[in-house]
Amino acid sequence: LNPFQSTGAKLTLFYVVLFFVTSAVLSVVAIFLVDGALRRQVDLRLTTEVQVLQSAPALVEAITSRMGNQGGIKYSLVDEAGHHVIGDLSSNTTQNGFFNLSLNEDTNAEAPDALRGLGQTIGTDFLVVAIDTDAIENVEDTLLGVFGVTLLCASVLAFFGGRWLSRFFLRKLDQFASTAEAITKGDVTRRMPLNAAGDEFDRLSHSLNTMLDRNAALLESQHQITNDVAHDLRTPITRLRQKLERGQHADALADTDEIIATMNALLRIAEIEDGARRQHFTPLDLSSLCRTLAEAYAGALEDQGKILQVKADQPAMINGDQALLTQLLSNLLENISAHTPSGTLANITVTTSSSSVELRISDTGPGVATSETTKLSRRFYRAEKSRGAAGSGLGLSLVQAIADLHGAKINIQNLDPGLGVILVFDPAKNERGADSQSYSTF
Amino acid sequence: MKILLIEDDAEIAADLCLNLRTEGHNVVHATNGRDGLFLAATGSFDITVIDLLLPDINGLDVLRALRASGDKVPALILTALGSVSQRVEGLDAGADDYLVKPFAFSELSARLKALARRSSQQSAVTFLRCGSLQLDRLRRHVIVDNREIDLQPREFVLLETLLLHKTEVLTRTMLLEKVWDFHFDPRTNIVETHISRLRGKLGPCKDIIHTIRGVGYVIRDPVL
């Protein structure tokens, strides 16, 4: 792998360049500012000096007395005829105002080689005061040196800092990568590392772990279905085989239908559990659905000597899958039809409140022991009393799956006597697309 | 009837061809979607039967291609996949009916006959008659021997459905789908119960509903 292809190297290089450019720009700006300030100060001193001399009563004496003790200020006074009157500076400037003077040809190493001067006509004479600007250049040189070293240090720091930062992030990413690799290799129980910081990495871990959990649950449910199919179809297939051997074709057909029904129920549960059906949700009236189902079953139940009553007059709007809710109600009514004796009274009640819709299907049949109520919706579970009755033991699993899909709470109660199944729908909650998580950028 | 069967499983296809020919139909068999599309375009068929899982083109795509080309021949889809969303998808693609494998041949036969007639019948008729029975689809009432009889809503739809398919056998599954919108098989004999109650209410006309054992029900004009 080319080291410059790695994100770490790119990050480091980025940090170094960023630090270097920032520091360099800062240095240049600082030097300009310092230079400007120093030069303004020099000009101010020269102006002040000229003013002092202008106001002196005897110019030549004043210059003489100040020469040499004004911190590097040099003087030159030239008379009308151009003769040098006094001063330690030789200048041929004759114009008023500031000027720069270079004395590069001067061989004396001690002497200044750059001067800033100010010319001013006083009476008939011409005065020049000048000051050595080498000091300013020295300050600038020093500053340049300091900034240079700073720049170097910053770059080195940036290099190590960048490396540390990128390693820190990359180590995190490596943890994700190695976890993913472990999961791919078969260790499906591994999860992304969590830290207590609650930072973006932690949230990413949480999201990924939620996804992994969901996948694991799906995998588990697939596994479960395979097992269930193998387990529950073996018995009827064995029976079918025996009947075919004995030539009982009519019975064999009935067994085949039984097998198909079981398989359909299993596939239906699997389809519902994967949750994709939520896309088909539409607003519907649960009361009207209950009345339709009750009408379908009333006759059959009546023939068995049972009475079915419906109290569902108020519209009860929920979001749901009509076909599946039809199946849910049908399964519950099938249970009453198959597992209660003649003379049983069954009730379907739909009640609405401001926040929920409650569906209650109860009967006065033998019911189920309280200890068994929680096991009822398990796949293939048959309550003790119903072992002899027809059915695959999948009816309530399907009811449970459909209720879960609709976000409905299901409660199975032993009414003693009788069994009550209560489903509570939350119309506000069972709309799809309710849960989506978003990330802020920082 | 001239039937185009697009089915890749040789055994199922041979069995279906044999049974359909025994019933007097003319069956043309294609083993893949490409051949099926070609045959559909060249011959004039009364019904197309399409298996969903074909080796080359998906059955749904075959159907969509047929419908896109203006083919209006009634189509029945056969599939091993029975989920509700797939049924809806099939009907959206232009299928007229949907049958999940495994199925009884009598079920397929009844559905094919119903489909073939559907294309020729006018569904806009208001009055359906059989013997001395008259059903008014607009006012939703039934008159037997000049007396109005009182039917429950589903009993009315059941009678209406049977009358719309007069002389055709409707299977239990077909009735569950058409009358109750049940796309699963309840254990309770809902259809039987409703038929028996309906017969009870029809009084002198009760014999127009015939039970075909092991298959379903049919309404026929009374033999005078």
XYZ file of C-alpha atoms in Angstrom:
666
model
C 0.000 0.000 0.000
C 1.315 3.407 -0.982
C 1.730 5.330 2.305
C 0.410 8.503 0.661
C -2.845 6.748 -0.186
C -3.720 6.164 3.430
C -6.163 8.516 5.078
C -3.691 8.934 7.952
C -0.929 10.305 5.706
C -3.362 12.570 3.895
C -4.694 13.920 7.170
C -1.181 14.540 8.498
C -0.087 16.309 5.311
C -3.221 18.385 5.434
C -2.506 19.466 9.005
C 1.115 20.356 8.212
C 0.182 22.450 5.184
C -2.620 24.131 7.084
C -0.340 25.019 10.034
C 2.465 26.191 7.772
C 0.324 28.466 5.644
C -1.473 29.912 8.657
C 1.784 30.618 10.530
C 3.474 32.108 7.473
C 0.616 34.477 6.784
C 0.563 35.526 10.444
C 4.342 36.170 10.426
C 4.262 38.317 7.295
C 1.385 40.352 8.660
C 3.168 40.806 12.012
C 6.427 41.955 10.373
C 4.593 44.481 8.236
C 2.782 45.897 11.244
C 5.963 46.148 13.357
C 7.908 47.703 10.493
C 5.212 50.324 9.902
C 5.016 51.206 13.596
C 8.784 51.573 13.970
C 9.107 53.767 10.882
C 6.281 56.021 12.019
C 8.095 56.422 15.336
C 11.334 57.383 13.584
C 9.541 60.008 11.505
C 7.923 61.372 14.663
C 11.325 61.734 16.358
C 12.772 63.552 13.354
C 9.793 65.900 13.185
C 10.093 66.669 16.909
C 13.870 67.302 16.571
C 13.353 69.741 13.702
C 10.659 71.575 15.692
C 12.946 71.808 18.727
C 15.767 73.284 16.604
C 13.456 75.663 14.759
C 12.327 77.169 18.019
C 15.892 77.452 19.398
C 17.177 81.094 19.623
C 20.660 80.233 18.311
C 20.538 77.386 15.809
C 24.253 76.630 15.503
C 24.743 76.522 19.290
C 21.698 74.345 19.703
C 22.969 71.859 17.145
C 26.408 71.858 18.707
C 25.037 71.158 22.144
C 22.671 68.392 20.931
C 25.034 66.666 18.527
C 26.117 63.294 19.770
C 23.753 63.008 22.711
C 20.339 62.582 20.992
C 20.380 58.795 20.518
C 21.894 58.483 17.078
C 20.447 61.629 15.505
C 22.837 63.247 13.081
C 22.730 66.858 11.897
C 23.780 68.880 8.915
C 23.385 72.619 8.437
C 24.175 74.149 5.063
C 24.120 77.858 4.371
C 22.789 79.793 1.443
C 25.881 79.325 -0.617
C 25.939 75.605 -0.067
C 28.707 75.555 2.479
C 28.637 73.099 5.291
C 28.182 75.138 8.487
C 28.014 72.471 11.188
C 27.029 68.845 11.716
C 28.270 65.273 11.666
C 26.410 64.373 8.509
C 27.292 65.082 4.973
C 24.185 65.425 2.858
C 23.566 67.065 -0.458
C 19.808 67.038 -0.167
C 18.193 70.417 -0.616
C 14.531 69.538 -0.571
C 12.181 69.840 2.361
C 10.613 66.642 3.633
C 11.470 63.032 4.461
C 13.937 61.023 2.432
C 15.863 57.781 2.612
C 19.588 57.749 2.363
C 21.805 54.807 1.513
C 25.491 54.964 2.308
C 26.528 51.698 0.794
C 29.749 53.073 -0.654
C 30.946 53.907 2.837
C 33.781 51.544 3.727
C 33.523 52.095 7.437
C 31.848 49.014 8.871
C 30.861 50.804 12.052
C 29.029 53.537 10.217
C 25.352 53.193 9.501
C 24.478 52.301 5.945
C 20.798 53.232 5.910
C 19.462 56.534 7.154
C 16.096 58.246 7.344
C 16.354 61.979 6.976
C 14.212 65.121 7.201
C 15.141 68.308 5.433
C 13.847 71.706 6.538
C 14.728 75.247 5.437
C 15.281 77.517 8.441
C 15.782 81.131 7.487
C 18.428 81.097 4.778
C 19.996 77.863 5.980
C 18.985 74.329 5.226
C 18.830 71.840 8.102
C 18.928 68.064 7.746
C 18.361 65.708 10.655
C 18.756 62.013 10.037
C 18.573 58.845 12.074
C 20.111 55.471 11.573
C 17.405 52.903 10.514
C 19.660 49.880 10.853
C 17.971 49.276 14.195
C 14.630 48.768 12.497
C 16.121 46.330 10.070
C 17.759 44.522 12.934
C 14.397 44.179 14.684
C 12.877 42.875 11.468
C 15.692 40.394 11.010
C 15.205 39.163 14.559
C 11.470 38.901 14.052
C 11.997 36.997 10.814
C 14.285 34.619 12.649
C 11.822 34.119 15.488
C 8.960 33.547 13.099
C 11.045 31.166 11.036
C 11.774 29.045 14.074
C 8.125 29.237 15.124
C 7.068 28.136 11.648
C 9.415 25.205 11.793
C 8.254 24.219 15.270
C 4.594 24.595 14.251
C 5.122 22.398 11.233
C 6.811 19.723 13.322
C 4.029 19.965 15.908
C 1.426 19.827 13.177
C 3.103 16.775 11.757
C 3.011 14.897 15.043
C -0.374 16.306 16.042
C -1.857 15.365 12.717
C -0.381 11.924 12.975
C -1.758 11.512 16.465
C -5.212 12.775 15.481
C -5.435 10.661 12.391
C -4.196 7.632 14.296
C -6.811 8.288 16.960
C -9.583 8.354 14.366
C -8.169 5.548 12.320
C -7.834 3.368 15.389
C -11.547 3.887 15.978
C -12.268 3.002 12.375
C -10.006 -0.012 12.671
C -12.102 -1.196 15.577
C -15.204 -0.956 13.400
C -13.444 -2.712 10.552
C -12.152 -5.539 12.702
C -15.553 -6.009 14.345
C -17.232 -6.112 10.954
C -14.632 -8.609 9.786
C -15.231 -10.802 12.837
C -18.981 -10.733 12.198
C -18.448 -11.598 8.548
C -16.299 -14.537 9.589
C -19.172 -15.907 11.636
C -18.927 -14.403 15.099
C -22.433 -12.922 14.784
C -22.631 -11.993 18.461
C -19.847 -9.361 18.165
C -20.934 -5.737 18.401
C -19.302 -2.395 17.618
C -17.253 -0.885 20.482
C -19.095 1.590 22.697
C -17.487 4.343 24.755
C -19.075 6.397 27.471
C -18.370 9.684 25.689
C -21.587 9.663 23.686
C -19.752 11.223 20.742
C -20.391 10.690 17.023
C -18.467 7.425 17.090
C -20.640 6.207 19.913
C -23.778 7.111 18.036
C -22.459 5.377 14.941
C -21.770 2.309 17.087
C -25.285 2.453 18.459
C -26.830 2.696 15.005
C -24.718 -0.129 13.663
C -25.451 -2.271 16.712
C -29.182 -1.661 16.344
C -28.894 -2.745 12.739
C -26.883 -5.812 13.711
C -29.406 -6.705 16.413
C -32.224 -6.424 13.918
C -30.349 -8.570 11.435
C -29.622 -11.105 14.140
C -33.302 -11.167 15.074
C -34.272 -11.710 11.446
C -31.683 -14.432 11.117
C -32.935 -16.031 14.288
C -36.516 -15.851 13.055
C -35.513 -17.437 9.734
C -33.762 -20.151 11.657
C -36.810 -20.605 13.847
C -39.080 -20.913 10.826
C -36.859 -23.546 9.261
C -36.902 -25.494 12.507
C -40.642 -25.079 12.899
C -41.294 -26.260 9.373
C -39.056 -29.263 9.809
C -40.600 -30.076 13.167
C -44.234 -29.531 12.450
C -44.414 -30.841 8.922
C -42.656 -34.104 9.683
C -45.636 -35.562 11.544
C -48.330 -34.821 8.939
C -45.983 -35.862 6.121
C -45.384 -39.167 7.884
C -49.142 -39.647 8.242
C -49.592 -38.743 4.583
C -47.003 -41.310 3.577
C -48.729 -44.030 5.565
C -52.087 -43.224 4.004
C -50.630 -43.239 0.515
C -49.055 -46.636 1.269
C -52.418 -47.959 2.372
C -54.118 -46.426 -0.663
C -56.379 -44.080 1.345
C -56.310 -41.330 -1.239
C -59.169 -39.209 0.075
C -57.575 -39.031 3.531
C -54.218 -38.337 1.933
C -55.689 -35.305 0.163
C -56.998 -33.976 3.484
C -53.539 -34.422 5.016
C -51.995 -32.585 2.081
C -54.369 -29.664 2.628
C -53.398 -29.642 6.301
C -49.704 -29.480 5.367
C -50.342 -26.661 2.884
C -52.332 -24.722 5.478
C -49.540 -25.033 8.042
C -46.924 -23.994 5.518
C -49.002 -21.008 4.404
C -49.448 -19.891 7.999
C -45.696 -20.118 8.631
C -44.844 -18.201 5.484
C -47.471 -15.619 6.334
C -45.991 -15.121 9.812
C -42.531 -14.750 8.298
C -43.807 -12.211 5.778
C -45.506 -10.182 8.492
C -42.548 -10.315 10.856
C -40.183 -8.804 8.322
C -42.261 -5.611 8.579
C -42.430 -4.750 4.884
C -46.220 -4.955 4.975
C -46.364 -1.635 6.802
C -46.088 -0.010 3.365
C -49.614 -1.218 2.606
C -51.181 0.503 5.609
C -54.269 2.562 4.905
C -56.723 4.275 7.256
C -59.583 1.897 8.034
C -62.514 1.550 10.394
C -61.894 -1.291 12.847
C -65.541 -1.259 13.945
C -66.821 -1.828 10.453
C -64.265 -4.604 9.941
C -65.439 -6.288 13.155
C -69.057 -6.128 12.037
C -68.180 -7.691 8.677
C -66.223 -10.504 10.321
C -68.929 -11.083 12.913
C -71.478 -11.397 10.149
C -69.286 -13.937 8.380
C -68.908 -16.094 11.480
C -72.243 -15.564 13.256
C -74.034 -18.193 11.207
C -71.383 -20.850 11.600
C -71.150 -20.228 15.351
C -74.917 -20.275 15.677
C -74.966 -23.681 14.002
C -72.565 -24.861 16.715
C -74.976 -23.584 19.360
C -72.875 -20.499 20.208
C -73.900 -16.872 20.260
C -71.734 -14.048 18.871
C -72.506 -10.476 19.879
C -70.854 -7.338 18.488
C -70.669 -3.944 20.111
C -68.881 -1.798 17.545
C -71.118 1.111 16.651
C -68.663 4.013 16.887
C -66.226 4.406 13.994
C -62.728 3.445 15.165
C -60.161 4.682 12.667
C -56.679 3.158 12.702
C -53.912 2.779 10.145
C -53.573 -0.797 9.122
C -53.525 -3.570 6.590
C -57.116 -4.584 5.974
C -56.296 -8.076 4.739
C -54.122 -8.832 7.766
C -56.571 -7.414 10.306
C -59.275 -9.516 8.663
C -57.055 -12.522 9.217
C -56.377 -11.503 12.822
C -60.086 -11.261 13.631
C -60.776 -14.433 11.698
C -58.145 -16.372 13.675
C -59.577 -15.232 16.988
C -63.085 -16.223 15.875
C -61.729 -19.541 14.573
C -60.373 -20.202 18.048
C -63.807 -19.639 19.554
C -65.289 -21.903 16.919
C -62.755 -24.690 17.519
C -62.098 -24.551 21.264
C -65.390 -23.710 22.985
C -68.383 -25.960 23.695
C -71.969 -25.454 22.596
C -73.739 -22.780 24.623
C -70.744 -20.439 24.679
C -71.382 -16.706 24.488
C -68.802 -14.708 22.534
C -68.420 -10.931 22.481
C -66.584 -8.544 20.195
C -66.315 -5.025 21.575
C -64.604 -2.014 20.051
C -64.156 0.999 22.299
C -62.400 4.230 21.417
C -60.808 6.796 23.647
C -58.986 9.997 22.742
C -55.669 8.192 22.322
C -56.424 4.543 21.687
C -58.713 2.009 20.096
C -59.411 -1.129 22.095
C -60.591 -4.361 20.535
C -61.799 -7.042 22.908
C -62.822 -10.529 21.936
C -63.999 -12.666 24.805
C -65.885 -15.907 25.297
C -67.422 -17.850 28.138
C -65.766 -21.098 27.088
C -63.358 -23.217 29.130
C -60.606 -20.586 28.837
C -56.943 -21.219 29.437
C -55.083 -21.493 32.751
C -53.415 -18.212 33.711
C -50.043 -19.967 33.695
C -50.570 -20.811 30.047
C -51.804 -17.461 28.729
C -48.358 -16.069 27.993
C -47.311 -19.197 26.110
C -50.338 -19.176 23.829
C -48.857 -17.037 21.098
C -45.762 -19.234 20.828
C -45.488 -21.060 17.569
C -47.124 -24.498 17.608
C -48.043 -24.142 21.274
C -51.171 -26.063 22.127
C -52.799 -25.520 25.476
C -53.201 -28.737 27.475
C -56.951 -28.957 26.926
C -56.864 -28.437 23.179
C -54.366 -31.124 22.203
C -57.091 -33.215 20.600
C -58.658 -30.403 18.585
C -57.799 -29.589 15.001
C -55.401 -26.772 14.199
C -51.742 -26.152 13.712
C -51.087 -24.149 16.866
C -50.122 -21.188 14.703
C -53.296 -19.127 14.968
C -52.289 -16.943 17.880
C -48.691 -16.614 16.650
C -50.146 -15.062 13.544
C -52.387 -12.833 15.664
C -49.347 -11.771 17.685
C -47.314 -11.044 14.553
C -50.097 -8.965 13.006
C -50.639 -7.079 16.292
C -46.888 -6.361 16.515
C -46.848 -5.076 12.945
C -49.630 -2.649 13.846
C -47.891 -1.576 17.040
C -50.822 -2.932 19.037
C -50.426 -4.267 22.553
C -51.935 -7.688 22.974
C -53.147 -9.045 26.270
C -54.567 -12.533 26.758
C -56.578 -12.915 29.939
C -58.010 -15.860 31.759
C -61.524 -14.598 32.528
C -62.376 -17.750 34.491
C -64.535 -18.896 32.913
C -63.545 -17.998 29.412
C -60.761 -16.332 27.548
C -60.351 -12.673 26.702
C -58.045 -11.275 24.046
C -57.535 -7.534 24.260
C -55.761 -5.538 21.579
C -54.957 -1.881 22.135
C -54.153 0.139 19.018
C -52.618 3.573 19.193
C -53.858 5.368 16.063
C -51.278 8.136 16.467
C -48.399 5.693 16.787
C -49.092 3.107 14.133
C -48.476 5.441 11.243
C -45.435 4.422 9.335
C -42.169 6.317 9.158
C -42.373 7.412 12.784
C -38.821 6.580 13.722
C -35.956 8.181 11.881
C -32.753 9.345 13.469
C -30.717 12.256 12.201
C -27.173 13.337 12.866
C -25.902 16.821 13.348
C -22.661 17.550 11.581
C -20.815 18.553 14.739
C -61.135 -22.699 -25.141
C -57.698 -22.045 -26.540
C -55.320 -21.780 -23.595
C -51.693 -20.606 -23.601
C -49.799 -22.203 -20.716
C -46.407 -20.675 -19.829
C -44.883 -23.024 -17.253
C -41.316 -24.283 -16.962
C -41.841 -27.304 -14.696
C -42.229 -30.210 -17.136
C -44.176 -32.454 -14.770
C -46.709 -29.826 -13.698
C -47.089 -28.655 -17.296
C -47.647 -32.187 -18.627
C -50.210 -32.846 -15.926
C -52.042 -29.554 -16.569
C -52.009 -30.066 -20.353
C -53.436 -33.547 -19.972
C -56.199 -32.429 -17.598
C -57.114 -29.368 -19.633
C -57.208 -31.374 -22.876
C -59.391 -33.997 -21.197
C -61.816 -31.156 -20.458
C -61.836 -30.368 -24.160
C -59.542 -27.332 -24.222
C -56.907 -26.622 -26.818
C -53.656 -26.091 -24.892
C -50.451 -24.587 -26.260
C -47.482 -24.921 -23.936
C -44.424 -22.671 -23.674
C -41.551 -23.594 -21.352
C -40.126 -20.079 -20.986
C -41.170 -16.444 -21.098
C -39.602 -15.693 -24.488
C -41.480 -18.510 -26.234
C -44.599 -17.529 -24.323
C -44.439 -13.931 -25.559
C -43.845 -15.150 -29.112
C -46.774 -17.593 -28.999
C -49.063 -14.990 -27.414
C -48.286 -12.599 -30.239
C -48.889 -15.153 -32.992
C -51.906 -17.147 -31.852
C -55.235 -15.868 -30.649
C -55.920 -17.308 -27.210
C -58.908 -17.158 -24.909
C -56.818 -17.360 -21.749
C -53.155 -17.120 -20.732
C -51.874 -19.077 -17.721
C -48.465 -17.804 -16.562
C -46.140 -19.278 -13.969
C -44.268 -16.552 -12.062
C -40.870 -18.213 -11.746
C -39.687 -18.745 -15.284
C -36.087 -19.505 -16.261
C -35.560 -16.449 -18.470
C -38.068 -13.641 -17.920
C -40.050 -13.194 -14.715
C -43.717 -14.080 -15.210
C -44.760 -10.619 -14.063
C -42.551 -9.040 -16.735
C -44.033 -11.361 -19.360
C -47.474 -10.195 -18.295
C -46.452 -6.529 -18.283
C -44.962 -6.929 -21.770
C -48.191 -8.551 -22.972
C -50.353 -5.803 -21.511
C -48.026 -3.094 -22.852
C -48.401 -4.536 -26.343
C -52.173 -4.200 -26.070
C -52.897 -7.873 -25.356
C -56.199 -8.061 -23.446
C -56.490 -11.843 -23.140
C -57.495 -12.720 -19.546
C -54.464 -13.924 -17.623
C -54.197 -16.180 -14.589
C -50.964 -16.259 -12.635
C -49.651 -19.441 -11.047
C -47.136 -19.104 -8.301
C -45.481 -20.879 -5.431
C -45.244 -17.537 -3.647
C -48.461 -16.843 -1.824
C -47.769 -13.656 0.046
C -50.384 -10.943 -0.135
C -48.039 -8.264 -1.449
C -47.083 -10.538 -4.323
C -50.722 -11.144 -5.127
C -51.292 -7.397 -5.235
C -48.223 -6.963 -7.433
C -49.539 -9.617 -9.811
C -52.925 -7.962 -10.115
C -51.202 -4.595 -10.663
C -49.168 -6.092 -13.491
C -52.428 -6.890 -15.276
C -53.352 -10.361 -14.032
C -57.056 -11.143 -13.815
C -56.707 -13.907 -11.267
C -54.061 -15.482 -9.083
C -53.666 -19.076 -7.949
C -51.118 -20.241 -5.400
C -49.375 -23.585 -5.814
C -50.137 -26.236 -4.807
C -53.720 -26.193 -6.024
C -56.437 -28.670 -6.929
C -57.061 -28.960 -10.647
C -60.790 -28.387 -10.118
C -59.889 -24.984 -8.619
C -57.891 -23.990 -11.710
C -60.549 -25.289 -14.042
C -63.318 -23.333 -12.297
C -61.248 -20.148 -12.312
C -60.370 -20.474 -16.003
C -64.031 -20.859 -16.927
C -64.981 -17.831 -14.833
C -62.198 -15.795 -16.457
C -63.102 -16.812 -20.004
C -66.684 -15.732 -19.445
C -65.782 -12.537 -17.682
C -64.317 -11.162 -20.892
C -67.559 -11.694 -22.804
C -70.133 -10.832 -20.141
C -71.494 -7.372 -19.514
C -71.045 -6.578 -15.841
C -73.254 -3.511 -16.100
C -76.570 -5.357 -15.990
C -78.894 -4.177 -13.236
C -81.250 -7.143 -12.962
C -80.061 -10.698 -12.515
C -82.663 -13.396 -12.964
C -82.930 -17.118 -12.401
C -86.318 -18.836 -12.544
C -88.752 -16.818 -10.464
C -85.903 -15.028 -8.645
C -84.908 -11.500 -9.541
C -82.039 -9.561 -8.002
C -81.889 -5.774 -8.373
C -78.259 -4.696 -8.099
C -79.045 -0.988 -7.815
C -81.717 -1.119 -5.140
C -80.041 -4.153 -3.627
C -83.101 -6.257 -3.078
C -84.188 -9.724 -4.100
C -87.638 -10.787 -5.199
C -88.757 -14.427 -5.178
C -92.205 -15.230 -6.577
C -93.094 -11.495 -6.446
C -92.225 -11.290 -2.742
C -89.228 -9.331 -1.530
C -86.988 -11.389 0.740
C -84.714 -10.052 3.448
C -81.005 -10.896 3.060
C -77.971 -10.019 5.159
C -75.401 -7.881 3.261
C -73.006 -10.794 2.662
C -75.820 -13.131 1.700
C -76.816 -10.602 -0.940
C -73.244 -10.358 -2.285
C -72.989 -14.162 -2.279
C -76.183 -14.523 -4.303
C -75.149 -11.701 -6.632
C -71.754 -13.318 -7.228
C -73.289 -16.716 -7.961
C -75.849 -15.130 -10.318
C -73.183 -13.135 -12.160
C -71.432 -16.449 -12.789
C -74.602 -18.383 -13.614
C -73.841 -21.909 -14.841
C -70.190 -21.593 -13.721
C -68.938 -23.496 -10.737
C -67.440 -21.150 -8.113
C -65.097 -22.844 -5.677
C -65.104 -22.244 -1.949
C -61.841 -20.285 -2.261
C -63.206 -18.138 -5.086
C -66.280 -17.299 -3.005
C -64.155 -16.492 0.050
C -62.117 -14.082 -2.091
C -64.996 -12.488 -3.960
C -67.588 -12.242 -1.190
C -65.566 -11.881 2.019
C -62.199 -10.696 0.687
C -60.545 -13.545 2.625
C -57.229 -14.453 1.054
C -56.627 -17.343 3.404
C -58.461 -20.520 4.211
C -60.516 -20.376 7.407
C -61.257 -23.680 9.097
C -64.777 -22.682 9.928
C -67.224 -23.509 7.150
C -68.266 -19.921 6.524
C -69.232 -20.541 2.896
C -71.274 -23.637 3.677
C -73.123 -21.861 6.486
C -73.986 -18.875 4.322
C -75.084 -21.052 1.409
C -77.352 -23.072 3.654
C -78.885 -19.921 5.147
C -79.287 -18.399 1.709
C -81.049 -21.530 0.491
C -83.319 -21.364 3.511
C -84.321 -17.785 2.665
C -84.841 -18.431 -1.051
C -87.749 -20.789 -0.268
C -89.194 -22.068 -3.537
C -86.040 -21.040 -5.417
C -83.632 -22.844 -3.079
C -82.902 -25.551 -5.652
C -81.244 -23.153 -8.109
C -78.057 -23.330 -5.984
C -76.349 -26.627 -6.670
C -73.538 -28.079 -4.586
C -70.715 -29.619 -6.607
C -69.120 -31.964 -4.104
C -65.487 -31.308 -3.407
C -65.455 -28.298 -5.763
C -67.992 -25.586 -4.963
C -71.367 -24.159 -5.895
C -73.217 -23.170 -9.043
C -76.521 -21.488 -9.876
C -78.425 -22.960 -12.791
C -81.838 -22.107 -14.238
C -84.463 -24.547 -12.942
C -85.316 -27.375 -15.319
C -88.991 -27.002 -16.189
